[in-house]
Amino acid sequence: MPSLKRLTLVAVTALAVTFGGQVTPALAANPYERGPAPTVASIEATRGPFAIAQTTVARSGVTGFGGGTIYYPTTTTAGTFGAVAISPGYTASQSSVAWLGPRLASQGFVIITIDTLSTLDQPASRGRQLLAALDYLTASSTVRTRVDAGRLGVMGHSMGGGGSLAAATSRPGLQAAIPLTPWNTTKTWSSVQVPTLIIGAENDSVAPVASHAEPFYTSLPAGLDKAYLELNNASHSAPTSSNVTVAKYSISWLKRFIDNDTRYEQFLCPKPAGPAIQEYRDTCPHAG
């Protein structure tokens, strides 16, 4: 039987319900849907339907993280947007994840790619910095009025991916987490309550999936909306340059869980397959 949450997301715009002599409005369509109905072509495209702009966040103007770049839809008529903070990995700067900024923002999100306080920061610190960046984005950034503070997510590469798991652990109110070829000395994430997509790489010699991405995934709670995607014949650095597989499933996950947009469920369930995917696991059907 569909959950009440699912039912509230169904558009029933042509009907009204009469109860006790009162005519009440029908259930509204999902108010968080942004953009046209998706297709495989639309989630694989290098740009989505929204025109975007970007603004630089100076290190000197923020606390808790090392500055960054905000990418955001320019429309002022589509309502507020969900937002995602993205951290680079060990020794790297935001340039290593910069390709994700415009790609995700043009699909209807506000994205901040961050520099960390030190390029040597460990995952726990990167997790705190991701949350600091979200707090800045929603409370004091120049685009704060465009952001829905109740619909936020985190992503990160390598130690930034390990940081996204740490952020999800400490802030269960997040809507989505996507660790990209994550690295962390902590292997058990049983307290995570945030829908999580872990993307690993088959030939990763820095954070081998057998000791990082896979145990991270299996340690997540059994009842959690979660997925594990392993990139076929890919290395640790695969998420640091334009990658159609990383993009299409990240977009689908963020849309599904930050925007509650069930139009994107089709790309996640049934489990996808293809030459770019070595393995995919998911808890289909999603409950969230």
PDB file of C-alpha atoms in Angstrom:
ATOM      1  CA  MET A   1       0.000   0.000   0.000  1.00  0.00           C
ATOM      2  CA  PRO A   2       1.439   3.447  -0.847  1.00  0.00           C
ATOM      3  CA  SER A   3       2.584   5.488   2.121  1.00  0.00           C
ATOM      4  CA  LEU A   4       0.807   8.656   3.173  1.00  0.00           C
ATOM      5  CA  LYS A   5       3.889  10.621   2.184  1.00  0.00           C
ATOM      6  CA  ARG A   6       3.724   9.214  -1.329  1.00  0.00           C
ATOM      7  CA  LEU A   7       0.045   9.996  -1.596  1.00  0.00           C
ATOM      8  CA  THR A   8       0.610  13.608  -0.635  1.00  0.00           C
ATOM      9  CA  LEU A   9       2.933  13.971  -3.575  1.00  0.00           C
ATOM     10  CA  VAL A  10       0.379  12.845  -6.129  1.00  0.00           C
ATOM     11  CA  ALA A  11      -1.251  15.564  -8.170  1.00  0.00           C
ATOM     12  CA  VAL A  12      -5.012  15.531  -7.843  1.00  0.00           C
ATOM     13  CA  THR A  13      -5.757  18.930  -9.212  1.00  0.00           C
ATOM     14  CA  ALA A  14      -9.043  18.304 -10.968  1.00  0.00           C
ATOM     15  CA  LEU A  15     -10.989  17.106  -7.964  1.00  0.00           C
ATOM     16  CA  ALA A  16     -12.288  18.452  -4.658  1.00  0.00           C
ATOM     17  CA  VAL A  17     -13.220  16.477  -1.581  1.00  0.00           C
ATOM     18  CA  THR A  18     -16.501  17.062   0.225  1.00  0.00           C
ATOM     19  CA  PHE A  19     -16.487  16.247   3.946  1.00  0.00           C
ATOM     20  CA  GLY A  20     -19.060  17.213   6.571  1.00  0.00           C
ATOM     21  CA  GLY A  21     -20.713  19.611   4.185  1.00  0.00           C
ATOM     22  CA  GLN A  22     -17.442  21.468   3.563  1.00  0.00           C
ATOM     23  CA  VAL A  23     -15.697  21.538   0.209  1.00  0.00           C
ATOM     24  CA  THR A  24     -11.955  21.264   0.742  1.00  0.00           C
ATOM     25  CA  PRO A  25      -9.166  21.770  -1.823  1.00  0.00           C
ATOM     26  CA  ALA A  26      -7.753  18.705  -3.525  1.00  0.00           C
ATOM     27  CA  LEU A  27      -4.240  17.538  -2.760  1.00  0.00           C
ATOM     28  CA  ALA A  28      -1.697  19.768  -4.489  1.00  0.00           C
ATOM     29  CA  ALA A  29       1.033  18.560  -6.817  1.00  0.00           C
ATOM     30  CA  ASN A  30       4.495  18.168  -5.312  1.00  0.00           C
ATOM     31  CA  PRO A  31       5.501  21.805  -4.702  1.00  0.00           C
ATOM     32  CA  TYR A  32       9.199  20.970  -4.973  1.00  0.00           C
ATOM     33  CA  GLU A  33       9.227  19.719  -8.558  1.00  0.00           C
ATOM     34  CA  ARG A  34      11.495  21.867 -10.671  1.00  0.00           C
ATOM     35  CA  GLY A  35      11.819  21.641 -14.431  1.00  0.00           C
ATOM     36  CA  PRO A  36      10.133  19.545 -17.128  1.00  0.00           C
ATOM     37  CA  ALA A  37       9.540  15.807 -16.967  1.00  0.00           C
ATOM     38  CA  PRO A  38      12.943  14.098 -17.118  1.00  0.00           C
ATOM     39  CA  THR A  39      14.247  11.789 -19.818  1.00  0.00           C
ATOM     40  CA  VAL A  40      17.449   9.797 -20.171  1.00  0.00           C
ATOM     41  CA  ALA A  41      18.689  12.502 -22.521  1.00  0.00           C
ATOM     42  CA  SER A  42      17.914  15.278 -20.032  1.00  0.00           C
ATOM     43  CA  ILE A  43      19.814  13.706 -17.128  1.00  0.00           C
ATOM     44  CA  GLU A  44      22.767  12.825 -19.372  1.00  0.00           C
ATOM     45  CA  ALA A  45      23.007  16.322 -20.857  1.00  0.00           C
ATOM     46  CA  THR A  46      25.865  18.592 -19.837  1.00  0.00           C
ATOM     47  CA  ARG A  47      23.308  21.282 -18.976  1.00  0.00           C
ATOM     48  CA  GLY A  48      19.775  21.099 -17.658  1.00  0.00           C
ATOM     49  CA  PRO A  49      16.786  23.354 -18.346  1.00  0.00           C
ATOM     50  CA  PHE A  50      17.747  26.221 -16.014  1.00  0.00           C
ATOM     51  CA  ALA A  51      19.963  29.153 -16.946  1.00  0.00           C
ATOM     52  CA  ILE A  52      22.530  29.636 -14.199  1.00  0.00           C
ATOM     53  CA  ALA A  53      24.959  32.164 -12.786  1.00  0.00           C
ATOM     54  CA  GLN A  54      27.824  31.833 -10.340  1.00  0.00           C
ATOM     55  CA  THR A  55      29.388  33.892  -7.595  1.00  0.00           C
ATOM     56  CA  THR A  56      32.647  33.575  -5.711  1.00  0.00           C
ATOM     57  CA  VAL A  57      32.703  33.185  -1.932  1.00  0.00           C
ATOM     58  CA  ALA A  58      35.933  34.621  -0.549  1.00  0.00           C
ATOM     59  CA  ARG A  59      37.725  32.691   2.175  1.00  0.00           C
ATOM     60  CA  SER A  60      38.059  35.919   4.145  1.00  0.00           C
ATOM     61  CA  GLY A  61      34.310  36.452   4.184  1.00  0.00           C
ATOM     62  CA  VAL A  62      33.242  33.175   5.810  1.00  0.00           C
ATOM     63  CA  THR A  63      33.960  31.067   8.858  1.00  0.00           C
ATOM     64  CA  GLY A  64      34.058  27.302   9.172  1.00  0.00           C
ATOM     65  CA  PHE A  65      35.203  26.522   5.609  1.00  0.00           C
ATOM     66  CA  GLY A  66      37.628  27.883   3.062  1.00  0.00           C
ATOM     67  CA  GLY A  67      35.359  29.767   0.700  1.00  0.00           C
ATOM     68  CA  GLY A  68      34.092  28.461  -2.612  1.00  0.00           C
ATOM     69  CA  THR A  69      31.841  29.062  -5.587  1.00  0.00           C
ATOM     70  CA  ILE A  70      28.042  29.169  -5.689  1.00  0.00           C
ATOM     71  CA  TYR A  71      26.180  28.093  -8.818  1.00  0.00           C
ATOM     72  CA  TYR A  72      22.474  28.886  -8.946  1.00  0.00           C
ATOM     73  CA  PRO A  73      19.470  29.083 -11.288  1.00  0.00           C
ATOM     74  CA  THR A  74      18.803  32.671 -12.345  1.00  0.00           C
ATOM     75  CA  THR A  75      15.018  32.377 -12.514  1.00  0.00           C
ATOM     76  CA  THR A  76      13.048  34.261  -9.881  1.00  0.00           C
ATOM     77  CA  THR A  77       9.689  32.703 -10.734  1.00  0.00           C
ATOM     78  CA  ALA A  78      10.267  29.003  -9.980  1.00  0.00           C
ATOM     79  CA  GLY A  79      10.270  29.268  -6.194  1.00  0.00           C
ATOM     80  CA  THR A  80      13.132  28.286  -3.939  1.00  0.00           C
ATOM     81  CA  PHE A  81      15.550  25.462  -4.679  1.00  0.00           C
ATOM     82  CA  GLY A  82      17.185  22.674  -2.741  1.00  0.00           C
ATOM     83  CA  ALA A  83      20.906  23.131  -2.146  1.00  0.00           C
ATOM     84  CA  VAL A  84      24.002  20.926  -2.038  1.00  0.00           C
ATOM     85  CA  ALA A  85      27.516  21.523  -0.677  1.00  0.00           C
ATOM     86  CA  ILE A  86      30.376  19.617  -2.342  1.00  0.00           C
ATOM     87  CA  SER A  87      33.833  19.024  -0.866  1.00  0.00           C
ATOM     88  CA  PRO A  88      37.037  18.076  -2.687  1.00  0.00           C
ATOM     89  CA  GLY A  89      39.394  15.378  -1.484  1.00  0.00           C
ATOM     90  CA  TYR A  90      42.768  15.257   0.251  1.00  0.00           C
ATOM     91  CA  THR A  91      45.281  17.825  -1.113  1.00  0.00           C
ATOM     92  CA  ALA A  92      42.715  19.012  -3.674  1.00  0.00           C
ATOM     93  CA  SER A  93      40.903  22.302  -4.161  1.00  0.00           C
ATOM     94  CA  GLN A  94      37.356  22.982  -5.280  1.00  0.00           C
ATOM     95  CA  SER A  95      38.547  22.907  -8.900  1.00  0.00           C
ATOM     96  CA  SER A  96      38.540  19.099  -8.691  1.00  0.00           C
ATOM     97  CA  VAL A  97      34.756  19.041  -8.224  1.00  0.00           C
ATOM     98  CA  ALA A  98      33.934  22.247 -10.088  1.00  0.00           C
ATOM     99  CA  TRP A  99      32.382  20.450 -13.067  1.00  0.00           C
ATOM    100  CA  LEU A 100      29.517  19.326 -10.840  1.00  0.00           C
ATOM    101  CA  GLY A 101      28.550  22.919  -9.974  1.00  0.00           C
ATOM    102  CA  PRO A 102      26.983  24.073 -13.253  1.00  0.00           C
ATOM    103  CA  ARG A 103      25.842  20.592 -14.195  1.00  0.00           C
ATOM    104  CA  LEU A 104      23.750  20.145 -11.051  1.00  0.00           C
ATOM    105  CA  ALA A 105      22.665  23.778 -10.723  1.00  0.00           C
ATOM    106  CA  SER A 106      21.236  23.794 -14.242  1.00  0.00           C
ATOM    107  CA  GLN A 107      18.965  20.928 -13.191  1.00  0.00           C
ATOM    108  CA  GLY A 108      17.390  23.092 -10.486  1.00  0.00           C
ATOM    109  CA  PHE A 109      19.655  23.227  -7.417  1.00  0.00           C
ATOM    110  CA  VAL A 110      21.812  25.794  -5.671  1.00  0.00           C
ATOM    111  CA  ILE A 111      25.304  24.303  -5.463  1.00  0.00           C
ATOM    112  CA  ILE A 112      28.325  25.410  -3.468  1.00  0.00           C
ATOM    113  CA  THR A 113      31.679  23.796  -4.201  1.00  0.00           C
ATOM    114  CA  ILE A 114      34.038  24.531  -1.341  1.00  0.00           C
ATOM    115  CA  ASP A 115      37.689  24.924  -0.609  1.00  0.00           C
ATOM    116  CA  THR A 116      38.634  23.424   2.736  1.00  0.00           C
ATOM    117  CA  LEU A 117      40.476  25.242   5.496  1.00  0.00           C
ATOM    118  CA  SER A 118      43.513  23.109   4.703  1.00  0.00           C
ATOM    119  CA  THR A 119      44.044  20.763   1.780  1.00  0.00           C
ATOM    120  CA  LEU A 120      45.225  18.229   4.374  1.00  0.00           C
ATOM    121  CA  ASP A 121      41.970  18.247   6.377  1.00  0.00           C
ATOM    122  CA  GLN A 122      40.664  14.807   7.321  1.00  0.00           C
ATOM    123  CA  PRO A 123      37.104  13.553   6.634  1.00  0.00           C
ATOM    124  CA  ALA A 124      35.581  14.589   9.964  1.00  0.00           C
ATOM    125  CA  SER A 125      36.780  18.153   9.427  1.00  0.00           C
ATOM    126  CA  ARG A 126      35.512  18.141   5.846  1.00  0.00           C
ATOM    127  CA  GLY A 127      32.130  17.019   7.131  1.00  0.00           C
ATOM    128  CA  ARG A 128      31.946  19.958   9.511  1.00  0.00           C
ATOM    129  CA  GLN A 129      32.992  22.300   6.721  1.00  0.00           C
ATOM    130  CA  LEU A 130      30.254  20.997   4.416  1.00  0.00           C
ATOM    131  CA  LEU A 131      27.703  21.821   7.098  1.00  0.00           C
ATOM    132  CA  ALA A 132      29.254  25.245   7.681  1.00  0.00           C
ATOM    133  CA  ALA A 133      28.963  25.914   3.956  1.00  0.00           C
ATOM    134  CA  LEU A 134      25.275  24.955   3.985  1.00  0.00           C
ATOM    135  CA  ASP A 135      24.681  27.199   6.977  1.00  0.00           C
ATOM    136  CA  TYR A 136      26.364  30.078   5.172  1.00  0.00           C
ATOM    137  CA  LEU A 137      24.401  29.370   2.015  1.00  0.00           C
ATOM    138  CA  THR A 138      21.045  29.461   3.775  1.00  0.00           C
ATOM    139  CA  ALA A 139      21.679  32.208   6.335  1.00  0.00           C
ATOM    140  CA  SER A 140      23.946  34.865   4.896  1.00  0.00           C
ATOM    141  CA  SER A 141      24.939  34.213   1.284  1.00  0.00           C
ATOM    142  CA  THR A 142      23.812  36.513  -1.517  1.00  0.00           C
ATOM    143  CA  VAL A 143      21.524  33.738  -2.808  1.00  0.00           C
ATOM    144  CA  ARG A 144      19.960  32.790   0.535  1.00  0.00           C
ATOM    145  CA  THR A 145      16.461  33.839  -0.604  1.00  0.00           C
ATOM    146  CA  ARG A 146      16.688  31.328  -3.446  1.00  0.00           C
ATOM    147  CA  VAL A 147      17.405  28.391  -1.116  1.00  0.00           C
ATOM    148  CA  ASP A 148      14.947  26.195   0.760  1.00  0.00           C
ATOM    149  CA  ALA A 149      16.761  25.611   4.058  1.00  0.00           C
ATOM    150  CA  GLY A 150      14.720  22.466   4.655  1.00  0.00           C
ATOM    151  CA  ARG A 151      15.980  20.699   1.530  1.00  0.00           C
ATOM    152  CA  LEU A 152      19.736  20.292   1.712  1.00  0.00           C
ATOM    153  CA  GLY A 153      22.318  17.702   0.758  1.00  0.00           C
ATOM    154  CA  VAL A 154      26.060  16.980   0.789  1.00  0.00           C
ATOM    155  CA  MET A 155      28.497  15.453  -1.661  1.00  0.00           C
ATOM    156  CA  GLY A 156      32.240  14.999  -1.695  1.00  0.00           C
ATOM    157  CA  HIS A 157      35.137  13.232  -3.359  1.00  0.00           C
ATOM    158  CA  SER A 158      37.570  10.916  -1.551  1.00  0.00           C
ATOM    159  CA  MET A 159      38.098  12.359   1.949  1.00  0.00           C
ATOM    160  CA  GLY A 160      35.339  14.790   1.008  1.00  0.00           C
ATOM    161  CA  GLY A 161      33.166  11.756   0.376  1.00  0.00           C
ATOM    162  CA  GLY A 162      34.088  10.418   3.793  1.00  0.00           C
ATOM    163  CA  GLY A 163      33.232  13.872   5.075  1.00  0.00           C
ATOM    164  CA  SER A 164      29.798  13.724   3.501  1.00  0.00           C
ATOM    165  CA  LEU A 165      29.090  10.568   5.503  1.00  0.00           C
ATOM    166  CA  ALA A 166      30.266  12.335   8.659  1.00  0.00           C
ATOM    167  CA  ALA A 167      28.035  15.315   7.850  1.00  0.00           C
ATOM    168  CA  ALA A 168      25.049  13.034   7.290  1.00  0.00           C
ATOM    169  CA  THR A 169      25.694  11.377  10.632  1.00  0.00           C
ATOM    170  CA  SER A 170      25.810  14.629  12.584  1.00  0.00           C
ATOM    171  CA  ARG A 171      22.908  16.286  10.772  1.00  0.00           C
ATOM    172  CA  PRO A 172      20.137  13.714  10.160  1.00  0.00           C
ATOM    173  CA  GLY A 173      17.825  16.430   8.824  1.00  0.00           C
ATOM    174  CA  LEU A 174      19.710  16.472   5.530  1.00  0.00           C
ATOM    175  CA  GLN A 175      17.768  15.101   2.588  1.00  0.00           C
ATOM    176  CA  ALA A 176      20.556  13.414   0.594  1.00  0.00           C
ATOM    177  CA  ALA A 177      24.234  12.440   0.701  1.00  0.00           C
ATOM    178  CA  ILE A 178      26.413  11.300  -2.203  1.00  0.00           C
ATOM    179  CA  PRO A 179      29.955  10.169  -1.279  1.00  0.00           C
ATOM    180  CA  LEU A 180      32.093   9.902  -4.446  1.00  0.00           C
ATOM    181  CA  THR A 181      34.855   7.254  -4.267  1.00  0.00           C
ATOM    182  CA  PRO A 182      34.846   7.944  -0.517  1.00  0.00           C
ATOM    183  CA  TRP A 183      37.760   7.427   1.871  1.00  0.00           C
ATOM    184  CA  ASN A 184      37.455   7.191   5.634  1.00  0.00           C
ATOM    185  CA  THR A 185      39.075   5.234   8.440  1.00  0.00           C
ATOM    186  CA  THR A 186      35.630   4.840  10.010  1.00  0.00           C
ATOM    187  CA  LYS A 187      33.954   1.874   8.340  1.00  0.00           C
ATOM    188  CA  THR A 188      30.598   1.693  10.116  1.00  0.00           C
ATOM    189  CA  TRP A 189      27.840   4.214   9.400  1.00  0.00           C
ATOM    190  CA  SER A 190      24.880   2.531  11.044  1.00  0.00           C
ATOM    191  CA  SER A 191      23.555   5.757  12.530  1.00  0.00           C
ATOM    192  CA  VAL A 192      23.094   7.550   9.197  1.00  0.00           C
ATOM    193  CA  GLN A 193      19.443   8.487   8.591  1.00  0.00           C
ATOM    194  CA  VAL A 194      19.986  10.434   5.360  1.00  0.00           C
ATOM    195  CA  PRO A 195      19.211   8.787   1.975  1.00  0.00           C
ATOM    196  CA  THR A 196      22.683   7.950   0.672  1.00  0.00           C
ATOM    197  CA  LEU A 197      24.062   7.039  -2.752  1.00  0.00           C
ATOM    198  CA  ILE A 198      27.663   5.808  -2.583  1.00  0.00           C
ATOM    199  CA  ILE A 199      29.613   5.835  -5.843  1.00  0.00           C
ATOM    200  CA  GLY A 200      32.731   3.680  -5.945  1.00  0.00           C
ATOM    201  CA  ALA A 201      35.215   2.870  -8.711  1.00  0.00           C
ATOM    202  CA  GLU A 202      36.225  -0.655  -9.723  1.00  0.00           C
ATOM    203  CA  ASN A 203      39.955   0.105 -10.121  1.00  0.00           C
ATOM    204  CA  ASP A 204      40.297   2.520  -7.204  1.00  0.00           C
ATOM    205  CA  SER A 205      43.714   1.971  -5.639  1.00  0.00           C
ATOM    206  CA  VAL A 206      43.474   4.944  -3.242  1.00  0.00           C
ATOM    207  CA  ALA A 207      40.157   4.015  -1.613  1.00  0.00           C
ATOM    208  CA  PRO A 208      39.589   0.433  -2.794  1.00  0.00           C
ATOM    209  CA  VAL A 209      35.901  -0.386  -2.824  1.00  0.00           C
ATOM    210  CA  ALA A 210      36.503  -3.566  -0.809  1.00  0.00           C
ATOM    211  CA  SER A 211      37.732  -1.539   2.178  1.00  0.00           C
ATOM    212  CA  HIS A 212      35.867   1.736   1.700  1.00  0.00           C
ATOM    213  CA  ALA A 213      32.780   2.193  -0.503  1.00  0.00           C
ATOM    214  CA  GLU A 214      31.376  -1.338  -0.110  1.00  0.00           C
ATOM    215  CA  PRO A 215      31.646  -1.628   3.691  1.00  0.00           C
ATOM    216  CA  PHE A 216      30.351   1.928   4.015  1.00  0.00           C
ATOM    217  CA  TYR A 217      27.272   0.921   2.022  1.00  0.00           C
ATOM    218  CA  THR A 218      26.650  -2.370   3.816  1.00  0.00           C
ATOM    219  CA  SER A 219      26.993  -0.681   7.218  1.00  0.00           C
ATOM    220  CA  LEU A 220      24.200   1.796   6.474  1.00  0.00           C
ATOM    221  CA  PRO A 221      20.895   0.844   8.137  1.00  0.00           C
ATOM    222  CA  ALA A 222      18.925  -1.828   6.306  1.00  0.00           C
ATOM    223  CA  GLY A 223      15.771   0.276   6.307  1.00  0.00           C
ATOM    224  CA  LEU A 224      17.458   3.354   4.858  1.00  0.00           C
ATOM    225  CA  ASP A 225      16.932   4.506   1.269  1.00  0.00           C
ATOM    226  CA  LYS A 226      20.426   3.772  -0.014  1.00  0.00           C
ATOM    227  CA  ALA A 227      22.245   2.745  -3.170  1.00  0.00           C
ATOM    228  CA  TYR A 228      25.717   1.628  -4.224  1.00  0.00           C
ATOM    229  CA  LEU A 229      26.995   2.311  -7.732  1.00  0.00           C
ATOM    230  CA  GLU A 230      30.385   0.990  -8.798  1.00  0.00           C
ATOM    231  CA  LEU A 231      31.867   2.567 -11.918  1.00  0.00           C
ATOM    232  CA  ASN A 232      33.192  -0.016 -14.359  1.00  0.00           C
ATOM    233  CA  ASN A 233      36.936   0.062 -15.055  1.00  0.00           C
ATOM    234  CA  ALA A 234      37.266   3.431 -13.307  1.00  0.00           C
ATOM    235  CA  SER A 235      39.892   4.935 -11.016  1.00  0.00           C
ATOM    236  CA  HIS A 236      39.720   6.961  -7.816  1.00  0.00           C
ATOM    237  CA  SER A 237      39.747  10.217  -9.745  1.00  0.00           C
ATOM    238  CA  ALA A 238      36.774   9.346 -11.987  1.00  0.00           C
ATOM    239  CA  PRO A 239      34.411  11.799 -10.224  1.00  0.00           C
ATOM    240  CA  THR A 240      36.839  14.722 -10.631  1.00  0.00           C
ATOM    241  CA  SER A 241      36.105  15.318 -14.321  1.00  0.00           C
ATOM    242  CA  SER A 242      32.938  15.300 -16.400  1.00  0.00           C
ATOM    243  CA  ASN A 243      31.377  11.847 -16.048  1.00  0.00           C
ATOM    244  CA  VAL A 244      27.949  11.056 -17.463  1.00  0.00           C
ATOM    245  CA  THR A 245      27.296   8.140 -15.100  1.00  0.00           C
ATOM    246  CA  VAL A 246      28.220  10.092 -11.983  1.00  0.00           C
ATOM    247  CA  ALA A 247      26.107  13.030 -13.158  1.00  0.00           C
ATOM    248  CA  LYS A 248      22.951  11.195 -14.215  1.00  0.00           C
ATOM    249  CA  TYR A 249      22.597   9.165 -11.038  1.00  0.00           C
ATOM    250  CA  SER A 250      23.605  12.047  -8.778  1.00  0.00           C
ATOM    251  CA  ILE A 251      20.938  14.196 -10.440  1.00  0.00           C
ATOM    252  CA  SER A 252      18.368  11.425 -10.065  1.00  0.00           C
ATOM    253  CA  TRP A 253      19.230  10.862  -6.387  1.00  0.00           C
ATOM    254  CA  LEU A 254      19.147  14.554  -5.515  1.00  0.00           C
ATOM    255  CA  LYS A 255      15.893  15.093  -7.376  1.00  0.00           C
ATOM    256  CA  ARG A 256      14.297  12.061  -5.786  1.00  0.00           C
ATOM    257  CA  PHE A 257      15.239  12.882  -2.204  1.00  0.00           C
ATOM    258  CA  ILE A 258      15.839  16.632  -1.990  1.00  0.00           C
ATOM    259  CA  ASP A 259      12.905  17.524  -4.242  1.00  0.00           C
ATOM    260  CA  ASN A 260      10.743  14.476  -3.417  1.00  0.00           C
ATOM    261  CA  ASP A 261      10.393  14.236  -7.194  1.00  0.00           C
ATOM    262  CA  THR A 262       9.174  10.730  -7.942  1.00  0.00           C
ATOM    263  CA  ARG A 263       9.493  11.396 -11.675  1.00  0.00           C
ATOM    264  CA  TYR A 264      13.161  10.440 -11.205  1.00  0.00           C
ATOM    265  CA  GLU A 265      12.424   7.106  -9.539  1.00  0.00           C
ATOM    266  CA  GLN A 266      12.438   5.470 -12.979  1.00  0.00           C
ATOM    267  CA  PHE A 267      16.212   6.008 -13.264  1.00  0.00           C
ATOM    268  CA  LEU A 268      16.923   4.368  -9.896  1.00  0.00           C
ATOM    269  CA  CYS A 269      14.366   1.558  -9.711  1.00  0.00           C
ATOM    270  CA  PRO A 270      14.515  -1.005 -11.180  1.00  0.00           C
ATOM    271  CA  LYS A 271      18.253  -1.076 -10.663  1.00  0.00           C
ATOM    272  CA  PRO A 272      20.122   0.373 -13.659  1.00  0.00           C
ATOM    273  CA  ALA A 273      22.726  -1.565 -15.607  1.00  0.00           C
ATOM    274  CA  GLY A 274      24.994  -0.953 -18.568  1.00  0.00           C
ATOM    275  CA  PRO A 275      28.622  -0.990 -19.700  1.00  0.00           C
ATOM    276  CA  ALA A 276      29.557   1.938 -17.429  1.00  0.00           C
ATOM    277  CA  ILE A 277      28.274   0.173 -14.301  1.00  0.00           C
ATOM    278  CA  GLN A 278      30.229  -2.662 -12.709  1.00  0.00           C
ATOM    279  CA  GLU A 279      27.671  -3.163  -9.943  1.00  0.00           C
ATOM    280  CA  TYR A 280      24.545  -1.468  -8.626  1.00  0.00           C
ATOM    281  CA  ARG A 281      22.696  -2.192  -5.405  1.00  0.00           C
ATOM    282  CA  ASP A 282      19.608  -0.381  -4.176  1.00  0.00           C
ATOM    283  CA  THR A 283      16.816  -0.736  -1.634  1.00  0.00           C
ATOM    284  CA  CYS A 284      14.081  -0.434  -4.261  1.00  0.00           C
ATOM    285  CA  PRO A 285      11.326   0.568  -3.987  1.00  0.00           C
ATOM    286  CA  HIS A 286      12.193   3.736  -2.121  1.00  0.00           C
ATOM    287  CA  ALA A 287      10.164   4.592   0.930  1.00  0.00           C
ATOM    288  CA  GLY A 288      11.113   8.255   1.217  1.00  0.00           C
TER     289      GLY A 288
END
